[in-house]
């Protein structure tokens, strides 16, 4: 997607910003702060390449506190890259339930299979080789190279982007071509020369998570505040204008038969392999028995569920599930999982008669 241009001048990355000596001082201050304040996380305490790979996929668009219990369960169920590669997609998606963005789970699964087939089961260290794996972009490749192998590779996620943008008082939107190019070049200039990428990138990321937060940054506690050029930290980083939210409607059927529930499997790249309540082409005139809203890209979707009779025949992508085990046996999209949970709870605890 081509981002809109803005008429703002960005501070250029020049030969003296940061100078090699200033970059060295920044690294030293960050390292000292991180040793005292960095959180103990399982993939940091034991940064085995496979553990780092799993954590990086889970942490995409998801907070650390949410990821921790999922990471623990995942490593118990799939303790090695080979065990993940040889698992079925349905098992992978079922274990991922609750984290959302299921394309991450499918990509992680395919990445493990690719490592097994192309790299003899050993995760490559080279960021270019890492970037050739499914679901691994520039950030994830740099993160794995630095966190798993301690290489001086740049990795710019949302937290690091915020720290760097404030240090430079960047005026271009960070989601514009100019902004992204600036941040990646700035990140490269701050890197140690040979090793130490793990501690350096971890410190930058932790600084963004704990002190250099989007709102009310704790500048007085920041170890590199004397190097920061941000005049109004909360105004940085800037982003391009958001797209207008478009409302959508989704109508689904609640179909029971002989203690079984009819579900329909998604097709397509985004949610393929996941299950949901069967789609209705148009809503009936009766009131829905369940309704919720959820975001989807730049849409706000209203999901409504209506009771419906069993169909005479089933298409290939529909299947009956035992009603009391459907939640555990079918990997469901999050909105439909909420609907199923609420409707099952209502069936088990019907309202008292007046």
PDB file of C-alpha atoms in Angstrom, residues 43-229:
ATOM      1  CA  UNK A  43      12.888 -16.764  25.735  1.00  0.00           C
ATOM      2  CA  UNK A  44      15.434 -14.319  27.196  1.00  0.00           C
ATOM      3  CA  UNK A  45      16.542 -16.525  30.059  1.00  0.00           C
ATOM      4  CA  UNK A  46      17.016 -19.472  27.686  1.00  0.00           C
ATOM      5  CA  UNK A  47      17.372 -17.925  24.209  1.00  0.00           C
ATOM      6  CA  UNK A  48      17.470 -21.198  22.255  1.00  0.00           C
ATOM      7  CA  UNK A  49      16.818 -20.530  18.549  1.00  0.00           C
ATOM      8  CA  UNK A  50      13.522 -22.463  18.459  1.00  0.00           C
ATOM      9  CA  UNK A  51      12.209 -20.724  21.598  1.00  0.00           C
ATOM     10  CA  UNK A  52      13.089 -17.339  20.100  1.00  0.00           C
ATOM     11  CA  UNK A  53      11.364 -18.274  16.832  1.00  0.00           C
ATOM     12  CA  UNK A  54       8.148 -19.210  18.660  1.00  0.00           C
ATOM     13  CA  UNK A  55       8.213 -16.113  20.873  1.00  0.00           C
ATOM     14  CA  UNK A  56       8.722 -13.751  17.935  1.00  0.00           C
ATOM     15  CA  UNK A  57       5.723 -15.155  16.057  1.00  0.00           C
ATOM     16  CA  UNK A  58       3.556 -14.976  19.181  1.00  0.00           C
ATOM     17  CA  UNK A  59       4.647 -11.434  20.036  1.00  0.00           C
ATOM     18  CA  UNK A  60       3.609 -10.022  16.668  1.00  0.00           C
ATOM     19  CA  UNK A  61       0.778  -7.586  17.545  1.00  0.00           C
ATOM     20  CA  UNK A  62       0.399  -9.200  20.986  1.00  0.00           C
ATOM     21  CA  UNK A  63       1.587  -8.057  24.412  1.00  0.00           C
ATOM     22  CA  UNK A  64       4.101 -10.006  26.484  1.00  0.00           C
ATOM     23  CA  UNK A  65       1.658 -10.638  29.361  1.00  0.00           C
ATOM     24  CA  UNK A  66      -0.789 -12.275  26.958  1.00  0.00           C
ATOM     25  CA  UNK A  67       1.881 -14.394  25.286  1.00  0.00           C
ATOM     26  CA  UNK A  68       3.496 -15.869  28.425  1.00  0.00           C
ATOM     27  CA  UNK A  69       0.911 -18.608  29.233  1.00  0.00           C
ATOM     28  CA  UNK A  70       0.532 -19.495  25.541  1.00  0.00           C
ATOM     29  CA  UNK A  71       4.308 -19.791  25.151  1.00  0.00           C
ATOM     30  CA  UNK A  72       4.521 -22.131  28.138  1.00  0.00           C
ATOM     31  CA  UNK A  73       1.748 -24.412  26.817  1.00  0.00           C
ATOM     32  CA  UNK A  74       3.220 -24.342  23.327  1.00  0.00           C
ATOM     33  CA  UNK A  75       6.691 -25.413  24.455  1.00  0.00           C
ATOM     34  CA  UNK A  76       5.179 -28.263  26.471  1.00  0.00           C
ATOM     35  CA  UNK A  77       3.137 -29.491  23.497  1.00  0.00           C
ATOM     36  CA  UNK A  78       5.750 -28.793  20.788  1.00  0.00           C
ATOM     37  CA  UNK A  79       9.099 -28.783  22.638  1.00  0.00           C
ATOM     38  CA  UNK A  80      11.237 -28.979  19.480  1.00  0.00           C
ATOM     39  CA  UNK A  81      11.160 -27.550  15.994  1.00  0.00           C
ATOM     40  CA  UNK A  82      10.766 -31.059  14.591  1.00  0.00           C
ATOM     41  CA  UNK A  83       7.744 -31.817  16.794  1.00  0.00           C
ATOM     42  CA  UNK A  84       6.067 -28.663  15.476  1.00  0.00           C
ATOM     43  CA  UNK A  85       6.987 -29.375  11.866  1.00  0.00           C
ATOM     44  CA  UNK A  86       5.451 -32.860  12.040  1.00  0.00           C
ATOM     45  CA  UNK A  87       2.240 -31.751  13.808  1.00  0.00           C
ATOM     46  CA  UNK A  88      -1.053 -31.402  11.956  1.00  0.00           C
ATOM     47  CA  UNK A  89      -2.289 -27.924  11.106  1.00  0.00           C
ATOM     48  CA  UNK A  90      -5.466 -28.560  13.106  1.00  0.00           C
ATOM     49  CA  UNK A  91      -3.425 -29.339  16.254  1.00  0.00           C
ATOM     50  CA  UNK A  92      -1.374 -26.188  15.699  1.00  0.00           C
ATOM     51  CA  UNK A  93      -4.421 -23.963  15.242  1.00  0.00           C
ATOM     52  CA  UNK A  94      -6.198 -25.520  18.229  1.00  0.00           C
ATOM     53  CA  UNK A  95      -3.266 -24.763  20.541  1.00  0.00           C
ATOM     54  CA  UNK A  96      -3.055 -21.211  19.152  1.00  0.00           C
ATOM     55  CA  UNK A  97      -6.689 -20.463  20.051  1.00  0.00           C
ATOM     56  CA  UNK A  98      -6.994 -17.233  22.002  1.00  0.00           C
ATOM     57  CA  UNK A  99      -3.949 -15.507  20.470  1.00  0.00           C
ATOM     58  CA  UNK A 100      -5.763 -14.453  17.298  1.00  0.00           C
ATOM     59  CA  UNK A 101      -4.151 -13.562  13.946  1.00  0.00           C
ATOM     60  CA  UNK A 102      -4.091 -17.240  13.013  1.00  0.00           C
ATOM     61  CA  UNK A 103      -1.964 -16.644   9.926  1.00  0.00           C
ATOM     62  CA  UNK A 104       0.938 -16.391  12.416  1.00  0.00           C
ATOM     63  CA  UNK A 105       0.319 -19.960  13.574  1.00  0.00           C
ATOM     64  CA  UNK A 106       0.157 -21.278  10.023  1.00  0.00           C
ATOM     65  CA  UNK A 107       3.321 -19.376   9.077  1.00  0.00           C
ATOM     66  CA  UNK A 108       5.152 -20.619  12.170  1.00  0.00           C
ATOM     67  CA  UNK A 109       4.128 -24.160  11.293  1.00  0.00           C
ATOM     68  CA  UNK A 110       5.324 -23.764   7.698  1.00  0.00           C
ATOM     69  CA  UNK A 111       8.536 -22.064   8.840  1.00  0.00           C
ATOM     70  CA  UNK A 112       9.355 -25.071  11.036  1.00  0.00           C
ATOM     71  CA  UNK A 113       8.695 -27.398   8.102  1.00  0.00           C
ATOM     72  CA  UNK A 114      10.893 -25.259   5.861  1.00  0.00           C
ATOM     73  CA  UNK A 115      13.772 -25.317   8.365  1.00  0.00           C
ATOM     74  CA  UNK A 116      13.462 -29.095   8.563  1.00  0.00           C
ATOM     75  CA  UNK A 117      13.493 -29.469   4.774  1.00  0.00           C
ATOM     76  CA  UNK A 118      15.984 -26.765   3.734  1.00  0.00           C
ATOM     77  CA  UNK A 119      18.325 -26.305   6.698  1.00  0.00           C
ATOM     78  CA  UNK A 120      18.528 -29.833   8.169  1.00  0.00           C
ATOM     79  CA  UNK A 121      16.410 -28.810  11.145  1.00  0.00           C
ATOM     80  CA  UNK A 122      18.742 -26.027  12.306  1.00  0.00           C
ATOM     81  CA  UNK A 123      17.436 -22.474  12.296  1.00  0.00           C
ATOM     82  CA  UNK A 124      19.796 -20.398  10.097  1.00  0.00           C
ATOM     83  CA  UNK A 125      21.701 -17.468  11.560  1.00  0.00           C
ATOM     84  CA  UNK A 126      21.894 -15.387   8.381  1.00  0.00           C
ATOM     85  CA  UNK A 127      19.102 -12.746   8.375  1.00  0.00           C
ATOM     86  CA  UNK A 128      18.645 -13.194   4.612  1.00  0.00           C
ATOM     87  CA  UNK A 129      18.094 -16.927   5.054  1.00  0.00           C
ATOM     88  CA  UNK A 130      15.762 -16.254   7.967  1.00  0.00           C
ATOM     89  CA  UNK A 131      13.769 -13.785   5.858  1.00  0.00           C
ATOM     90  CA  UNK A 132      13.167 -16.545   3.299  1.00  0.00           C
ATOM     91  CA  UNK A 133      11.035 -18.467   5.826  1.00  0.00           C
ATOM     92  CA  UNK A 134       7.226 -18.119   5.755  1.00  0.00           C
ATOM     93  CA  UNK A 135       5.990 -15.232   7.894  1.00  0.00           C
ATOM     94  CA  UNK A 136       9.487 -13.860   8.594  1.00  0.00           C
ATOM     95  CA  UNK A 137       9.954 -10.244   7.531  1.00  0.00           C
ATOM     96  CA  UNK A 138      12.796  -7.826   8.110  1.00  0.00           C
ATOM     97  CA  UNK A 139      12.014  -7.270  11.787  1.00  0.00           C
ATOM     98  CA  UNK A 140      11.554 -10.944  12.691  1.00  0.00           C
ATOM     99  CA  UNK A 141      14.718 -11.916  10.797  1.00  0.00           C
ATOM    100  CA  UNK A 142      16.735  -9.295  12.680  1.00  0.00           C
ATOM    101  CA  UNK A 143      15.138 -10.215  15.992  1.00  0.00           C
ATOM    102  CA  UNK A 144      15.925 -13.926  15.624  1.00  0.00           C
ATOM    103  CA  UNK A 145      19.487 -13.212  14.424  1.00  0.00           C
ATOM    104  CA  UNK A 146      20.145 -10.956  17.409  1.00  0.00           C
ATOM    105  CA  UNK A 147      18.179 -12.671  20.185  1.00  0.00           C
ATOM    106  CA  UNK A 148      19.003 -16.281  19.240  1.00  0.00           C
ATOM    107  CA  UNK A 149      22.537 -15.838  17.890  1.00  0.00           C
ATOM    108  CA  UNK A 150      23.694 -12.518  19.445  1.00  0.00           C
ATOM    109  CA  UNK A 151      24.448 -11.049  16.009  1.00  0.00           C
ATOM    110  CA  UNK A 152      24.510  -7.241  15.450  1.00  0.00           C
ATOM    111  CA  UNK A 153      21.379  -7.210  13.296  1.00  0.00           C
ATOM    112  CA  UNK A 154      18.865  -4.326  13.290  1.00  0.00           C
ATOM    113  CA  UNK A 155      15.333  -5.110  14.448  1.00  0.00           C
ATOM    114  CA  UNK A 156      12.757  -2.308  14.466  1.00  0.00           C
ATOM    115  CA  UNK A 157       9.447  -3.174  16.110  1.00  0.00           C
ATOM    116  CA  UNK A 158       6.852  -0.736  17.476  1.00  0.00           C
ATOM    117  CA  UNK A 159       8.704  -0.199  20.767  1.00  0.00           C
ATOM    118  CA  UNK A 160      12.095   0.334  19.157  1.00  0.00           C
ATOM    119  CA  UNK A 161      10.582   2.568  16.469  1.00  0.00           C
ATOM    120  CA  UNK A 162       9.106   4.806  19.180  1.00  0.00           C
ATOM    121  CA  UNK A 163      12.428   5.070  21.027  1.00  0.00           C
ATOM    122  CA  UNK A 164      14.412   5.861  17.881  1.00  0.00           C
ATOM    123  CA  UNK A 165      11.836   8.324  16.557  1.00  0.00           C
ATOM    124  CA  UNK A 166      11.956  10.251  19.833  1.00  0.00           C
ATOM    125  CA  UNK A 167      15.729  10.206  20.051  1.00  0.00           C
ATOM    126  CA  UNK A 168      15.826  11.817  16.601  1.00  0.00           C
ATOM    127  CA  UNK A 169      12.605  13.861  16.981  1.00  0.00           C
ATOM    128  CA  UNK A 170      11.491  12.300  13.703  1.00  0.00           C
ATOM    129  CA  UNK A 171       8.789  14.293  11.946  1.00  0.00           C
ATOM    130  CA  UNK A 172       7.991  11.906   9.097  1.00  0.00           C
ATOM    131  CA  UNK A 173       5.299   9.312   9.882  1.00  0.00           C
ATOM    132  CA  UNK A 174       6.966   6.076  10.937  1.00  0.00           C
ATOM    133  CA  UNK A 175       4.682   4.120   8.579  1.00  0.00           C
ATOM    134  CA  UNK A 176       5.854   6.137   5.554  1.00  0.00           C
ATOM    135  CA  UNK A 177       8.718   5.105   3.298  1.00  0.00           C
ATOM    136  CA  UNK A 178      10.867   8.000   4.549  1.00  0.00           C
ATOM    137  CA  UNK A 179      10.101   7.207   8.186  1.00  0.00           C
ATOM    138  CA  UNK A 180      10.831   3.478   7.854  1.00  0.00           C
ATOM    139  CA  UNK A 181      14.079   4.086   5.960  1.00  0.00           C
ATOM    140  CA  UNK A 182      15.198   6.576   8.598  1.00  0.00           C
ATOM    141  CA  UNK A 183      14.492   4.231  11.515  1.00  0.00           C
ATOM    142  CA  UNK A 184      16.259   1.239   9.989  1.00  0.00           C
ATOM    143  CA  UNK A 185      19.337   3.306   9.116  1.00  0.00           C
ATOM    144  CA  UNK A 186      19.349   4.838  12.606  1.00  0.00           C
ATOM    145  CA  UNK A 187      19.048   1.344  14.117  1.00  0.00           C
ATOM    146  CA  UNK A 188      22.050   0.163  12.078  1.00  0.00           C
ATOM    147  CA  UNK A 189      24.160   3.102  13.245  1.00  0.00           C
ATOM    148  CA  UNK A 190      23.472   2.277  16.892  1.00  0.00           C
ATOM    149  CA  UNK A 191      24.434  -1.408  16.591  1.00  0.00           C
ATOM    150  CA  UNK A 192      27.564  -2.858  18.164  1.00  0.00           C
ATOM    151  CA  UNK A 193      30.140  -3.826  15.565  1.00  0.00           C
ATOM    152  CA  UNK A 194      30.558  -7.579  16.004  1.00  0.00           C
ATOM    153  CA  UNK A 195      28.400  -9.205  18.702  1.00  0.00           C
ATOM    154  CA  UNK A 196      26.142  -8.083  21.514  1.00  0.00           C
ATOM    155  CA  UNK A 197      23.035  -7.696  19.368  1.00  0.00           C
ATOM    156  CA  UNK A 198      20.942  -9.635  21.891  1.00  0.00           C
ATOM    157  CA  UNK A 199      21.455  -7.247  24.815  1.00  0.00           C
ATOM    158  CA  UNK A 200      21.387  -4.131  22.621  1.00  0.00           C
ATOM    159  CA  UNK A 201      18.090  -4.848  20.854  1.00  0.00           C
ATOM    160  CA  UNK A 202      16.558  -6.216  24.054  1.00  0.00           C
ATOM    161  CA  UNK A 203      17.460  -3.002  25.874  1.00  0.00           C
ATOM    162  CA  UNK A 204      15.967  -0.788  23.162  1.00  0.00           C
ATOM    163  CA  UNK A 205      12.801  -2.879  23.109  1.00  0.00           C
ATOM    164  CA  UNK A 206      12.516  -2.925  26.901  1.00  0.00           C
ATOM    165  CA  UNK A 207      13.030   0.824  27.089  1.00  0.00           C
ATOM    166  CA  UNK A 208      10.078   1.312  24.760  1.00  0.00           C
ATOM    167  CA  UNK A 209       7.933  -1.133  26.713  1.00  0.00           C
ATOM    168  CA  UNK A 210       8.687   0.161  30.224  1.00  0.00           C
ATOM    169  CA  UNK A 211       9.728   3.833  30.033  1.00  0.00           C
ATOM    170  CA  UNK A 212       9.400   5.294  26.541  1.00  0.00           C
ATOM    171  CA  UNK A 213       5.714   4.414  26.401  1.00  0.00           C
ATOM    172  CA  UNK A 214       3.167   5.894  23.960  1.00  0.00           C
ATOM    173  CA  UNK A 215       1.513   7.946  26.715  1.00  0.00           C
ATOM    174  CA  UNK A 216       3.204   9.639  29.675  1.00  0.00           C
ATOM    175  CA  UNK A 217       6.761   8.469  28.951  1.00  0.00           C
ATOM    176  CA  UNK A 218       8.958   8.427  32.041  1.00  0.00           C
ATOM    177  CA  UNK A 219      11.676  10.632  30.562  1.00  0.00           C
ATOM    178  CA  UNK A 220      13.180  11.432  33.979  1.00  0.00           C
ATOM    179  CA  UNK A 221      13.982   7.706  34.423  1.00  0.00           C
ATOM    180  CA  UNK A 222      15.326   7.196  30.897  1.00  0.00           C
ATOM    181  CA  UNK A 223      19.026   6.244  30.754  1.00  0.00           C
ATOM    182  CA  UNK A 224      19.507   8.032  27.406  1.00  0.00           C
ATOM    183  CA  UNK A 225      17.388  11.135  28.008  1.00  0.00           C
ATOM    184  CA  UNK A 226      20.401  13.427  27.544  1.00  0.00           C
ATOM    185  CA  UNK A 227      20.704  12.128  23.960  1.00  0.00           C
ATOM    186  CA  UNK A 228      17.008  12.594  23.146  1.00  0.00           C
ATOM    187  CA  UNK A 229      15.981  15.409  20.788  1.00  0.00           C
TER     188      UNK A 229
END
